[in-house]
């Protein structure tokens, strides 16, 4: 099997992640719920994971690293802490449904900074023009999950800072493969999953909270702290972490973060991009194939969308799957991104790479594409 679907979930993970998860299942209890050894060890693992994440993502206080179930959970916490139903929110034209659906449910006015693919200066100009006084919040992803387009988040953050507008960043496709710095960006929140570029188990995620930002829980319940009060604690991370933690997932996530720290974000990014360009260059050279690639190689990560002329993307992905090559097809939960590029009707076949993929696997994929053609 060749696995090119790491933008959905990194199936291939460092072996230590599985070992840590299994060990936690048998040895760790609930953090903050007892003074006995299993509970105390669980609390130590949870805090160590917060520390590792804080170090990787430039968060000055580990207590502002909140555990979530996934990036969608984290984004809902961020959005519903900052946005009210009467607000106007500005987003990019490449957002995931994890952003657009919560906004739709709140009934806010949504302004979209539409711009062409792989044109960061055009996007910045649109944000500059649309970031008017009535905008109460800006939300953008760091990297498009469909096209691997690395958005100019630093420039967008500068615009937000200059105009006093809070920024929420969706780092679902960049955490672990591109530099993500909460303090440097000055973002109100950065949301990310644990099960993609951080190599943790499914059911894990992180919300990085800016200093002094108001936070509102989605759930109320036990936290192991301030138990005499009927209101949720007013301090992080407890205010946003009701109920028993996924300590087994957190133990695995800790080892995934350590793997990223040891290997280096720059090394991971370079490897993934090298494989992406190997595939893109070869696909572009084949007649009847369209690869959505940044030829300047300046603003694309290790994610590549493609289509074969006259072939349904789901059909192509199904054929590849039967030949042992795992890719994803369709709209990838991001119809807004497809609308921006003009692929809303067709969708795309998406390849997404990880440090565990090889150039030989890309060559095998290309050979199967030739058979399909």
XYZ file of C-alpha atoms in Angstrom:
373
model
C 0.000 0.000 0.000
C 1.116 3.546 -0.832
C -0.480 6.140 1.424
C -0.817 9.649 -0.025
C -3.636 10.948 2.220
C -1.791 12.493 5.150
C -3.739 15.757 4.807
C -6.702 13.780 6.152
C -4.826 11.687 8.722
C -1.203 10.603 8.966
C -1.651 6.835 8.944
C 2.102 6.241 9.028
C 3.371 7.456 12.393
C 6.528 7.039 14.448
C 6.243 3.662 16.241
C 6.744 5.378 19.598
C 3.325 7.064 19.185
C 1.512 3.719 19.233
C 3.650 2.470 22.115
C 2.920 5.548 24.213
C -0.807 5.307 23.479
C -0.902 1.629 24.445
C 1.132 2.248 27.597
C -1.243 5.009 28.652
C -4.209 2.683 28.222
C -2.850 0.393 30.905
C -1.087 2.809 33.238
C -2.630 6.281 33.203
C -5.836 7.402 34.900
C -7.530 10.825 34.654
C -5.291 13.884 35.164
C -6.461 16.179 37.931
C -8.819 13.550 39.341
C -6.770 12.016 42.134
C -3.600 12.046 44.196
C -2.681 8.427 43.414
C 0.135 7.447 41.076
C -1.932 6.681 37.901
C -3.644 10.083 38.133
C -0.431 11.938 38.966
C 1.440 10.295 36.090
C -1.417 11.223 33.761
C -1.227 14.842 34.923
C 2.512 14.861 34.280
C 2.061 13.503 30.735
C -0.650 16.071 29.993
C 1.447 18.979 31.250
C 4.552 17.739 29.431
C 2.525 17.642 26.220
C 1.390 21.231 26.807
C 4.998 22.260 27.368
C 6.179 20.545 24.185
C 3.404 22.187 22.144
C 4.120 25.583 23.721
C 7.781 25.259 22.770
C 7.019 24.178 19.193
C 4.407 26.874 18.568
C 5.898 29.815 20.488
C 3.345 29.983 23.309
C 4.834 31.682 26.371
C 2.564 29.907 28.891
C 1.786 26.176 28.501
C -1.518 26.754 30.310
C -2.721 28.535 27.153
C -2.411 25.275 25.222
C -5.879 23.687 25.348
C -6.555 20.050 24.459
C -9.410 19.464 22.012
C -10.823 16.486 20.133
C -9.752 17.800 16.711
C -9.277 21.067 14.813
C -13.023 21.445 14.261
C -13.586 21.427 18.024
C -10.773 23.955 18.454
C -12.155 26.243 15.735
C -15.641 26.146 17.241
C -14.194 27.167 20.603
C -12.281 30.029 19.007
C -15.110 31.254 16.793
C -17.762 31.093 19.497
C -15.488 32.910 21.936
C -15.008 35.880 19.602
C -17.974 36.046 17.219
C -21.549 37.125 17.904
C -24.556 36.666 15.587
C -24.652 40.328 14.533
C -20.929 40.492 13.681
C -19.218 40.739 10.315
C -16.405 38.238 9.776
C -13.770 38.317 7.033
C -12.391 35.008 5.747
C -10.222 33.851 2.869
C -11.611 32.146 -0.209
C -9.956 28.868 0.788
C -11.645 28.034 4.093
C -12.750 24.598 5.256
C -16.297 23.788 6.379
C -14.915 23.712 9.932
C -14.835 27.515 9.618
C -17.750 28.283 7.313
C -20.359 26.036 8.948
C -19.968 27.476 12.480
C -20.192 30.971 10.978
C -23.298 29.992 9.033
C -24.862 28.526 12.174
C -24.227 31.768 14.056
C -25.882 33.753 11.286
C -23.061 36.274 10.928
C -22.347 38.356 7.843
C -19.448 36.699 6.009
C -17.110 38.660 3.751
C -14.835 36.542 1.533
C -11.440 37.781 0.358
C -11.546 35.997 -2.983
C -8.294 35.802 -4.940
C -6.618 33.531 -7.527
C -4.709 30.404 -6.543
C -1.031 30.881 -5.627
C -1.278 34.685 -5.765
C -0.439 35.811 -2.210
C -0.063 39.487 -3.086
C -3.517 39.480 -4.655
C -4.912 37.897 -1.512
C -3.258 40.493 0.717
C -4.721 43.254 -1.435
C -8.199 41.761 -1.049
C -7.850 41.470 2.725
C -6.593 45.050 2.847
C -9.607 46.269 0.870
C -12.212 44.247 2.782
C -10.853 44.736 6.313
C -13.212 47.648 6.962
C -14.311 49.002 10.363
C -17.387 46.763 10.684
C -15.261 43.574 10.566
C -15.054 42.126 14.075
C -12.906 39.066 13.366
C -10.662 37.638 10.622
C -10.300 33.890 10.053
C -7.936 32.237 7.601
C -6.230 28.915 7.169
C -2.463 28.730 6.982
C -2.461 26.162 4.164
C -5.361 25.137 1.935
C -6.256 21.511 2.537
C -7.240 21.168 -1.146
C -4.404 22.835 -3.033
C -1.564 23.122 -0.518
C -1.619 26.897 -1.006
C 0.351 28.530 1.823
C -1.570 31.731 2.509
C 0.295 34.927 3.483
C -0.726 34.682 7.135
C 2.063 36.965 8.343
C 0.828 39.768 6.101
C -2.793 39.134 7.067
C -1.786 39.181 10.737
C -0.046 42.533 10.227
C -3.206 44.000 8.698
C -5.252 42.705 11.634
C -2.799 44.071 14.179
C -2.741 47.500 12.537
C -6.545 47.714 12.658
C -7.109 46.096 16.028
C -9.044 43.104 14.692
C -8.553 39.650 16.266
C -7.262 36.856 14.024
C -8.065 33.138 14.158
C -5.686 30.869 12.220
C -6.597 27.356 11.104
C -3.249 25.529 11.119
C -4.715 22.124 10.266
C -2.426 21.639 7.268
C 0.632 23.506 8.510
C 1.204 22.420 12.113
C 4.251 20.157 12.038
C 5.350 21.013 8.506
C 5.589 24.824 8.495
C 6.643 27.271 11.225
C 3.633 28.287 13.355
C 4.277 30.959 15.998
C 1.428 32.250 18.148
C 3.322 35.125 19.745
C 4.955 36.300 16.520
C 1.660 36.291 14.636
C -0.179 37.930 17.511
C -3.173 35.734 16.718
C -6.076 35.475 19.129
C -6.289 31.730 18.494
C -4.532 29.074 16.437
C -6.373 25.777 15.968
C -4.905 22.475 14.833
C -5.545 18.727 14.877
C -3.218 16.263 16.527
C -3.711 13.475 13.992
C -2.180 15.117 10.897
C 1.243 16.769 10.843
C 1.773 16.231 14.576
C 1.429 12.427 14.153
C -0.840 11.959 17.156
C -3.839 9.616 17.323
C -7.252 10.581 15.985
C -9.383 12.350 18.566
C -6.666 14.826 19.527
C -6.227 18.513 18.783
C -4.918 21.770 20.198
C -6.183 25.315 20.587
C -3.465 27.892 21.226
C -4.925 30.901 23.029
C -3.449 34.381 22.805
C -2.705 36.234 26.002
C -5.650 38.138 27.415
C -8.159 36.771 24.894
C -11.654 36.073 26.231
C -12.575 32.380 26.012
C -16.001 30.789 26.307
C -16.601 27.063 26.798
C -18.715 24.982 24.448
C -19.305 22.441 27.217
C -19.780 22.843 30.939
C -18.928 20.140 33.436
C -16.298 18.718 35.712
C -12.724 19.936 35.459
C -11.171 18.597 38.637
C -10.731 22.185 39.826
C -12.929 24.771 41.597
C -15.449 21.991 42.174
C -17.482 23.951 44.746
C -18.436 26.512 42.091
C -21.323 26.006 39.663
C -19.715 28.268 37.078
C -16.876 27.039 34.922
C -13.403 28.033 36.182
C -12.272 31.402 34.857
C -8.720 30.267 34.054
C -7.091 28.261 31.277
C -6.920 25.498 30.366
C -9.666 24.314 32.736
C -12.290 26.734 31.397
C -12.264 24.957 28.023
C -11.544 21.367 29.105
C -14.699 19.873 30.601
C -14.822 16.165 31.324
C -12.255 13.400 31.241
C -9.257 13.963 28.998
C -8.282 11.652 26.141
C -5.093 10.897 28.033
C -4.193 7.949 25.799
C -4.392 10.226 22.763
C -2.479 12.975 24.566
C 0.314 10.526 25.434
C 0.580 9.599 21.753
C 0.394 13.249 20.703
C 3.294 14.098 23.003
C 5.484 11.581 21.188
C 4.298 12.869 17.820
C 5.296 16.428 18.771
C 8.660 15.171 20.002
C 9.176 13.454 16.645
C 8.514 16.743 14.828
C 10.926 18.558 17.158
C 13.672 15.978 16.606
C 13.280 15.834 12.835
C 12.746 19.556 12.366
C 9.856 21.368 10.711
C 12.124 22.619 7.918
C 13.363 19.134 7.089
C 9.806 17.767 7.023
C 8.607 20.606 4.800
C 11.478 20.209 2.340
C 10.913 16.461 2.009
C 7.169 16.767 1.454
C 7.589 19.585 -1.048
C 10.238 17.640 -2.960
C 7.847 14.715 -3.409
C 5.006 17.070 -4.344
C 7.105 18.703 -7.063
C 8.293 15.316 -8.349
C 4.659 14.310 -8.821
C 3.558 17.714 -10.159
C 6.318 18.013 -12.749
C 5.697 14.502 -14.061
C 1.909 14.917 -14.159
C 2.175 18.249 -15.950
C 4.313 16.608 -18.629
C 1.591 14.063 -19.377
C -1.136 14.944 -21.812
C -4.670 14.984 -20.458
C -3.604 15.627 -16.858
C -3.956 18.895 -14.944
C -1.925 19.463 -11.783
C -2.644 22.536 -9.636
C 0.898 23.584 -8.856
C 2.732 26.766 -7.931
C 5.446 26.843 -10.571
C 7.378 29.428 -8.558
C 7.520 26.883 -5.703
C 7.184 29.757 -3.234
C 3.774 29.206 -1.673
C 2.807 25.530 -1.874
C 3.269 22.806 0.725
C 3.329 19.031 0.261
C -0.288 18.865 -0.952
C -1.177 18.512 -4.637
C -4.538 18.427 -6.413
C -4.923 17.006 -9.909
C -7.524 15.921 -12.456
C -7.530 13.735 -15.546
C -9.438 15.142 -18.494
C -12.718 13.361 -19.088
C -12.458 11.263 -15.923
C -14.494 11.713 -12.730
C -12.200 12.413 -9.773
C -13.970 9.831 -7.587
C -13.543 7.236 -10.320
C -9.832 7.966 -10.610
C -9.336 7.766 -6.839
C -11.306 4.501 -6.730
C -9.130 2.998 -9.458
C -5.969 4.051 -7.654
C -7.328 2.665 -4.390
C -7.909 -0.724 -6.000
C -4.297 -0.621 -7.112
C -3.115 0.041 -3.538
C -2.616 3.811 -3.756
C -4.532 5.835 -1.166
C -5.586 9.329 -2.285
C -8.649 11.458 -1.647
C -11.162 12.775 -4.177
C -14.097 15.171 -4.171
C -14.490 18.540 -2.497
C -12.428 17.691 0.612
C -14.925 19.486 2.919
C -13.850 22.809 1.371
C -16.324 23.870 -1.353
C -15.282 27.506 -0.926
C -11.724 26.660 -2.029
C -13.052 24.856 -5.103
C -15.280 27.807 -5.922
C -12.232 30.059 -5.783
C -10.319 27.918 -8.267
C -13.208 26.834 -10.500
C -13.296 23.157 -9.546
C -16.564 23.180 -7.596
C -18.322 21.025 -10.210
C -15.471 18.599 -10.813
C -13.677 18.331 -7.472
C -10.082 17.114 -7.527
C -7.920 14.101 -6.770
C -5.648 15.068 -3.887
C -2.228 13.701 -2.989
C -0.698 14.666 0.343
C 2.715 13.553 1.502
C 4.469 12.881 4.795
C 8.052 12.216 5.976
C 7.353 8.494 5.585
C 6.734 8.674 1.829
C 9.490 8.111 -0.723
C 10.406 9.113 -4.261
C 9.959 5.477 -5.275
C 6.351 5.576 -4.091
C 5.751 8.668 -6.223
C 7.207 6.843 -9.218
C 4.910 3.877 -8.599
C 1.944 6.266 -8.482
C 2.994 7.802 -11.804
C 3.220 4.363 -13.373
C -0.344 3.653 -12.304
C -1.454 7.011 -13.739
C 0.098 5.974 -17.053
C -1.918 2.754 -16.944
C -5.088 4.735 -16.281
C -4.325 7.052 -19.189
